[in-house]
């Protein structure tokens, strides 16, 4: 009995742990903000909550990014993990723990999990020969050259000795588990996709790698490192103390496992809904209670991601409109589980419409009037009339409806309904116009009306504020103070949402001076955000060209400007200007990997006037490059030509195709490019220095 009571009164929720190959962007912030709002609500309901986030730091991709940035994987991971954590702190996110997969506590737990799986007979040695997507760290079926079904990048052929996990043994058990636990995964599209994946047959899964070393060594066979997904998924238990002998850790694990919710991006459902429960079942550990997938945040029609070069940083929105505006937009605009567009225009429109003119304006009107007519002290509202009864009923139904919608992750619906109450309260004020005394109304009657109307409106605001606190924590804290309710964080600690009811704002309460909540965003807000993003791009490019190491240099990968495609004429002209104010050192220059390559295939890209798709041979590897030279070069004439490419630029997708590098060209006055080349014979892959 005690156990089930404990279980219902605790809540463990997690974000995915973020790869450290790129700096955080809005896509990452989205998952983390949603979890933060959920954690805040749970805590304010008096539920013992544990909210975990962290970073995924091992694997070949990180190893390569670090090499490209000229530092060790550990240094690289530490810098980017610091950026994630720093950003979450600046945004005021209330995670209880931040796990890094390079921490000892995690390594120890992963090794214990691996050893347990082996001891239970679910791991055997074999060899894998097939395709692997380094970007998604996923094994892919198909012949060499097969693109990754998730990201579209060409997979690499891997042939190595591996340990295998007997995933095939879990096909039936998983299907039975899904059947018995209909709430295990969602939304419905995720559920269908996962079930059909399992029904189509599960093959054993390779769970170690030997061709690189940046990972957790397999216990007892150290030339293997644990497959990065087994390593990463285990964070959800290692962070609770799995693998530790310390009784305090063991108690924490006992208290919070199984997780109530893993919130993930939809692209990683298979890992969380198939592999993860199978690993746990095999190790004799209970699977998580639920996995919920969010859709993608899109920008310029594509999934916001580093490789597409279409990221927006949370810092930008934070700086111009504040963290609450970002939280509100993401949770109101995008029905959870679906993909949603991000645009600065839509953001500013929501901000002005719902926050500045809506909630913010309502609060300031009411607080101002209580100051003006009652010297800032809440009056006795007197007997309720029909209009007040109607508003009270609406507020009570908001209290009843908001929680279930929110808990079902229908944040957008929950907010939409709550904003109907904002509008109704506004309309109630306007209809009763406490600021206007008709000549025929007696003074005493007018004072009674003012007291009744302002008291009722202020109470409606109190209810709205309490409900919206998990989503707008900063604004709610200000309003709570203005309403004379003290610190909302203290109220949350005292589980104020558990007993939220109409009538909490007592007569005699002294209100604080009104303070602006959401100043209206002016026309230039969009431009300011755009220019912050552009400046950030430029800073990142300069960081690389000026020899920054580590995270900053790696940021080149996150930069769209002048990246992987053929340089635009303008970009080349820009580069040609002397670097002001200083010089770069030879070491700085050496970071750019310039190589001789030969064009094997050249063809136009359908529906893109300027783009050519090139396949080039570097001697040591072949790659695809997209170049914006179609208006100046006939593709047929390029085949066989030797060119110079920047070989260590991060891949970027354009028109659905991946570009792996950038060719060099001089830019003429009219913008026409002239490809760089050689008079003498040069071997493929030769480095320019
Ligand atoms: N490291 C793995 C997860 C391991 S969990 C045991 C990983 N990392 S990731 O950094 O590539 O992405 C992590 C998560 O970031 C995604 O699952 C998703 O929650 C979030 N998002 C990244 N880009 C996103 C969008 N454009 N839109 C919405 N969420 C996105 O996968």
Short mmCIF file of N, CA, C and O and ligand atoms in Angstrom, two decimals, residues 15-22 25-32 55-57 61 84 135-136 228-229 231-236 263-268 271-272 294-299 302-306 310-311 339-340, ligand 1:
data_model
loop_
_atom_site.label_atom_id
_atom_site.label_comp_id
_atom_site.label_asym_id
_atom_site.label_seq_id
_atom_site.Cartn_x
_atom_site.Cartn_y
_atom_site.Cartn_z
N UNK A 15 14.02 14.74 -20.39
CA UNK A 15 14.16 15.18 -21.80
C UNK A 15 15.11 14.18 -22.46
O UNK A 15 15.80 13.43 -21.75
N UNK A 16 15.20 14.20 -23.79
CA UNK A 16 16.30 13.44 -24.39
C UNK A 16 17.59 14.11 -23.94
O UNK A 16 17.59 15.29 -23.57
N UNK A 17 18.68 13.38 -23.94
CA UNK A 17 19.95 14.06 -23.66
C UNK A 17 20.51 14.49 -25.01
O UNK A 17 20.47 13.75 -25.98
N UNK A 18 21.01 15.71 -25.05
CA UNK A 18 21.34 16.35 -26.33
C UNK A 18 22.77 16.04 -26.76
O UNK A 18 23.69 16.07 -25.94
N UNK A 19 22.91 15.77 -28.05
CA UNK A 19 24.26 15.55 -28.58
C UNK A 19 25.06 16.83 -28.44
O UNK A 19 24.52 17.93 -28.69
N UNK A 20 26.33 16.66 -28.16
CA UNK A 20 27.15 17.86 -27.99
C UNK A 20 27.92 18.22 -29.27
O UNK A 20 28.92 18.92 -29.21
N UNK A 21 27.44 17.75 -30.40
CA UNK A 21 28.16 18.13 -31.63
C UNK A 21 27.73 19.50 -32.11
O UNK A 21 28.30 20.04 -33.03
N UNK A 22 26.71 20.06 -31.51
CA UNK A 22 26.27 21.40 -31.94
C UNK A 22 25.75 22.16 -30.74
O UNK A 22 25.34 21.57 -29.75
N UNK A 25 19.84 24.90 -29.88
CA UNK A 25 18.97 25.81 -30.64
C UNK A 25 17.53 25.63 -30.15
O UNK A 25 17.27 24.87 -29.21
N UNK A 26 16.62 26.34 -30.80
CA UNK A 26 15.23 26.33 -30.34
C UNK A 26 14.60 24.94 -30.31
O UNK A 26 13.74 24.67 -29.49
N UNK A 27 15.03 24.06 -31.25
CA UNK A 27 14.50 22.70 -31.27
C UNK A 27 14.79 21.99 -29.96
O UNK A 27 13.93 21.31 -29.39
N UNK A 28 16.00 22.16 -29.44
CA UNK A 28 16.35 21.55 -28.15
C UNK A 28 15.58 22.24 -27.02
O UNK A 28 15.11 21.60 -26.08
N UNK A 29 15.52 23.56 -27.14
CA UNK A 29 14.85 24.31 -26.07
C UNK A 29 13.38 23.89 -25.96
O UNK A 29 12.82 23.84 -24.86
N UNK A 30 12.79 23.55 -27.09
CA UNK A 30 11.37 23.17 -27.10
C UNK A 30 11.11 22.00 -26.14
O UNK A 30 10.28 22.08 -25.24
N UNK A 31 11.83 20.88 -26.35
CA UNK A 31 11.63 19.71 -25.49
C UNK A 31 11.88 20.06 -24.02
O UNK A 31 11.15 19.61 -23.13
N UNK A 32 12.91 20.84 -23.79
CA UNK A 32 13.29 21.12 -22.40
C UNK A 32 12.27 22.05 -21.73
O UNK A 32 11.94 21.89 -20.56
N UNK A 55 23.38 15.75 -21.38
CA UNK A 55 24.03 15.72 -22.70
C UNK A 55 24.60 14.35 -23.02
O UNK A 55 25.10 13.63 -22.15
N UNK A 56 24.54 14.04 -24.31
CA UNK A 56 24.94 12.75 -24.87
C UNK A 56 26.30 13.00 -25.53
O UNK A 56 26.37 13.68 -26.55
N UNK A 57 27.37 12.48 -24.93
CA UNK A 57 28.69 13.00 -25.29
C UNK A 57 29.62 12.01 -25.98
O UNK A 57 30.73 12.38 -26.33
N UNK A 61 30.47 10.53 -34.00
CA UNK A 61 30.15 11.87 -34.49
C UNK A 61 30.83 12.94 -33.65
O UNK A 61 31.40 13.89 -34.16
N UNK A 84 24.81 24.16 -23.11
CA UNK A 84 23.43 23.70 -22.88
C UNK A 84 22.99 24.09 -21.48
O UNK A 84 21.96 24.71 -21.28
N UNK A 135 25.56 10.19 -38.21
CA UNK A 135 24.84 11.34 -37.68
C UNK A 135 23.77 10.90 -36.68
O UNK A 135 23.64 11.46 -35.61
N UNK A 136 22.99 9.86 -37.05
CA UNK A 136 21.95 9.40 -36.14
C UNK A 136 22.43 8.27 -35.25
O UNK A 136 21.66 7.75 -34.45
N UNK A 228 26.51 3.78 -28.74
CA UNK A 228 26.17 5.05 -28.12
C UNK A 228 24.70 5.14 -27.69
O UNK A 228 24.37 5.82 -26.72
N UNK A 229 23.80 4.42 -28.35
CA UNK A 229 22.40 4.49 -27.92
C UNK A 229 22.15 3.70 -26.63
O UNK A 229 21.34 4.11 -25.80
N UNK A 231 24.41 3.32 -24.37
CA UNK A 231 25.06 4.25 -23.44
C UNK A 231 24.08 5.39 -23.10
O UNK A 231 23.79 5.67 -21.93
N UNK A 232 23.51 6.02 -24.13
CA UNK A 232 22.69 7.22 -23.90
C UNK A 232 21.39 6.89 -23.17
O UNK A 232 21.01 7.58 -22.21
N UNK A 233 20.71 5.85 -23.62
CA UNK A 233 19.41 5.53 -22.99
C UNK A 233 19.56 5.24 -21.50
O UNK A 233 18.70 5.58 -20.69
N UNK A 234 20.71 4.64 -21.17
CA UNK A 234 20.93 4.29 -19.76
C UNK A 234 20.98 5.51 -18.85
O UNK A 234 20.84 5.40 -17.63
N UNK A 235 21.13 6.71 -19.44
CA UNK A 235 21.22 7.90 -18.58
C UNK A 235 20.00 8.04 -17.67
O UNK A 235 20.09 8.57 -16.58
N UNK A 236 18.86 7.55 -18.17
CA UNK A 236 17.63 7.73 -17.39
C UNK A 236 17.68 6.96 -16.07
O UNK A 236 16.99 7.30 -15.12
N UNK A 263 10.07 12.35 -22.39
CA UNK A 263 9.62 13.20 -23.49
C UNK A 263 10.73 13.23 -24.53
O UNK A 263 11.88 13.50 -24.19
N UNK A 264 10.38 12.94 -25.77
CA UNK A 264 11.42 12.80 -26.80
C UNK A 264 10.97 13.45 -28.10
O UNK A 264 9.79 13.74 -28.28
N UNK A 265 11.89 13.63 -29.02
CA UNK A 265 11.53 14.06 -30.37
C UNK A 265 11.06 12.84 -31.14
O UNK A 265 11.53 11.72 -30.89
N UNK A 266 10.16 13.04 -32.08
CA UNK A 266 9.53 11.88 -32.73
C UNK A 266 10.53 11.00 -33.48
O UNK A 266 10.29 9.83 -33.69
N UNK A 267 11.68 11.59 -33.88
CA UNK A 267 12.62 10.81 -34.68
C UNK A 267 13.37 9.76 -33.85
O UNK A 267 14.04 8.90 -34.40
N UNK A 268 13.22 9.83 -32.53
CA UNK A 268 13.95 8.85 -31.73
C UNK A 268 13.00 7.90 -30.96
O UNK A 268 13.36 7.35 -29.93
N UNK A 271 14.16 4.09 -30.69
CA UNK A 271 15.16 3.84 -29.65
C UNK A 271 14.50 3.77 -28.26
O UNK A 271 14.87 2.97 -27.43
N UNK A 272 13.51 4.64 -28.06
CA UNK A 272 12.88 4.71 -26.73
C UNK A 272 11.75 3.72 -26.52
O UNK A 272 11.48 3.33 -25.39
N UNK A 294 7.38 14.60 -29.16
CA UNK A 294 6.97 15.90 -29.72
C UNK A 294 7.32 15.93 -31.20
O UNK A 294 8.17 15.17 -31.67
N UNK A 295 6.60 16.77 -31.92
CA UNK A 295 6.88 16.92 -33.34
C UNK A 295 8.09 17.82 -33.53
O UNK A 295 8.77 18.20 -32.57
N UNK A 296 8.35 18.18 -34.73
CA UNK A 296 9.51 19.02 -35.02
C UNK A 296 9.14 20.47 -35.13
O UNK A 296 8.07 20.83 -35.64
N UNK A 297 10.06 21.26 -34.69
CA UNK A 297 9.96 22.69 -34.89
C UNK A 297 10.59 22.96 -36.25
O UNK A 297 11.74 22.59 -36.49
N UNK A 298 9.80 23.57 -37.11
CA UNK A 298 10.29 23.82 -38.47
C UNK A 298 10.63 25.29 -38.62
O UNK A 298 10.00 26.15 -38.00
N UNK A 299 11.60 25.56 -39.43
CA UNK A 299 11.94 26.96 -39.74
C UNK A 299 12.25 26.99 -41.22
O UNK A 299 13.01 26.13 -41.71
N UNK A 302 11.79 23.55 -43.07
CA UNK A 302 12.55 22.32 -42.79
C UNK A 302 12.71 22.15 -41.29
O UNK A 302 12.58 23.10 -40.52
N UNK A 303 12.99 20.92 -40.85
CA UNK A 303 13.25 20.69 -39.43
C UNK A 303 14.41 21.58 -39.02
O UNK A 303 15.44 21.61 -39.69
N UNK A 304 14.22 22.29 -37.94
CA UNK A 304 15.28 23.17 -37.48
C UNK A 304 16.45 22.29 -37.05
O UNK A 304 16.30 21.46 -36.15
N UNK A 305 17.58 22.41 -37.72
CA UNK A 305 18.72 21.61 -37.30
C UNK A 305 20.01 22.23 -37.81
O UNK A 305 20.01 22.97 -38.79
N UNK A 306 21.05 21.86 -37.11
CA UNK A 306 22.36 22.40 -37.43
C UNK A 306 22.72 22.11 -38.87
O UNK A 306 23.19 22.98 -39.60
N UNK A 310 19.42 26.02 -40.51
CA UNK A 310 18.24 26.90 -40.36
C UNK A 310 17.87 27.05 -38.88
O UNK A 310 16.70 27.07 -38.54
N UNK A 311 18.87 27.11 -38.05
CA UNK A 311 18.54 27.20 -36.63
C UNK A 311 18.28 28.63 -36.17
O UNK A 311 18.77 29.59 -36.76
N UNK A 339 4.21 18.68 -35.94
CA UNK A 339 5.26 19.60 -36.35
C UNK A 339 4.68 21.02 -36.31
O UNK A 339 3.48 21.20 -36.50
N UNK A 340 5.52 21.99 -36.07
CA UNK A 340 5.02 23.36 -36.04
C UNK A 340 6.04 24.32 -36.59
O UNK A 340 7.24 24.12 -36.41
N1 LIG B 1 21.32 12.21 -28.19
C1 LIG B 1 20.13 11.79 -28.81
C2 LIG B 1 19.07 11.50 -27.78
C3 LIG B 1 19.44 10.48 -26.76
S1 LIG B 1 18.21 10.29 -25.57
C4 LIG B 1 18.68 8.97 -24.70
C5 LIG B 1 19.64 12.88 -29.77
N2 LIG B 1 20.12 14.10 -29.56
S2 LIG B 1 19.77 15.40 -30.44
O1 LIG B 1 20.53 16.46 -29.86
O2 LIG B 1 20.00 15.13 -31.82
O3 LIG B 1 18.28 15.66 -30.33
C6 LIG B 1 17.66 15.58 -29.11
C7 LIG B 1 16.27 16.12 -29.11
O4 LIG B 1 16.27 17.50 -29.43
C8 LIG B 1 15.29 15.57 -30.10
O5 LIG B 1 14.80 14.33 -29.85
C9 LIG B 1 14.21 16.58 -29.91
O6 LIG B 1 13.58 16.35 -28.71
C10 LIG B 1 15.01 17.86 -29.82
N3 LIG B 1 15.06 18.52 -31.10
C11 LIG B 1 16.17 18.79 -31.87
N4 LIG B 1 15.78 19.48 -32.97
C12 LIG B 1 14.45 19.65 -32.93
C13 LIG B 1 13.52 20.34 -33.71
N5 LIG B 1 13.84 21.00 -34.80
N6 LIG B 1 12.24 20.35 -33.28
C14 LIG B 1 11.84 19.74 -32.13
N7 LIG B 1 12.68 19.09 -31.37
C15 LIG B 1 13.97 18.98 -31.76
O7 LIG B 1 18.82 12.59 -30.60
#
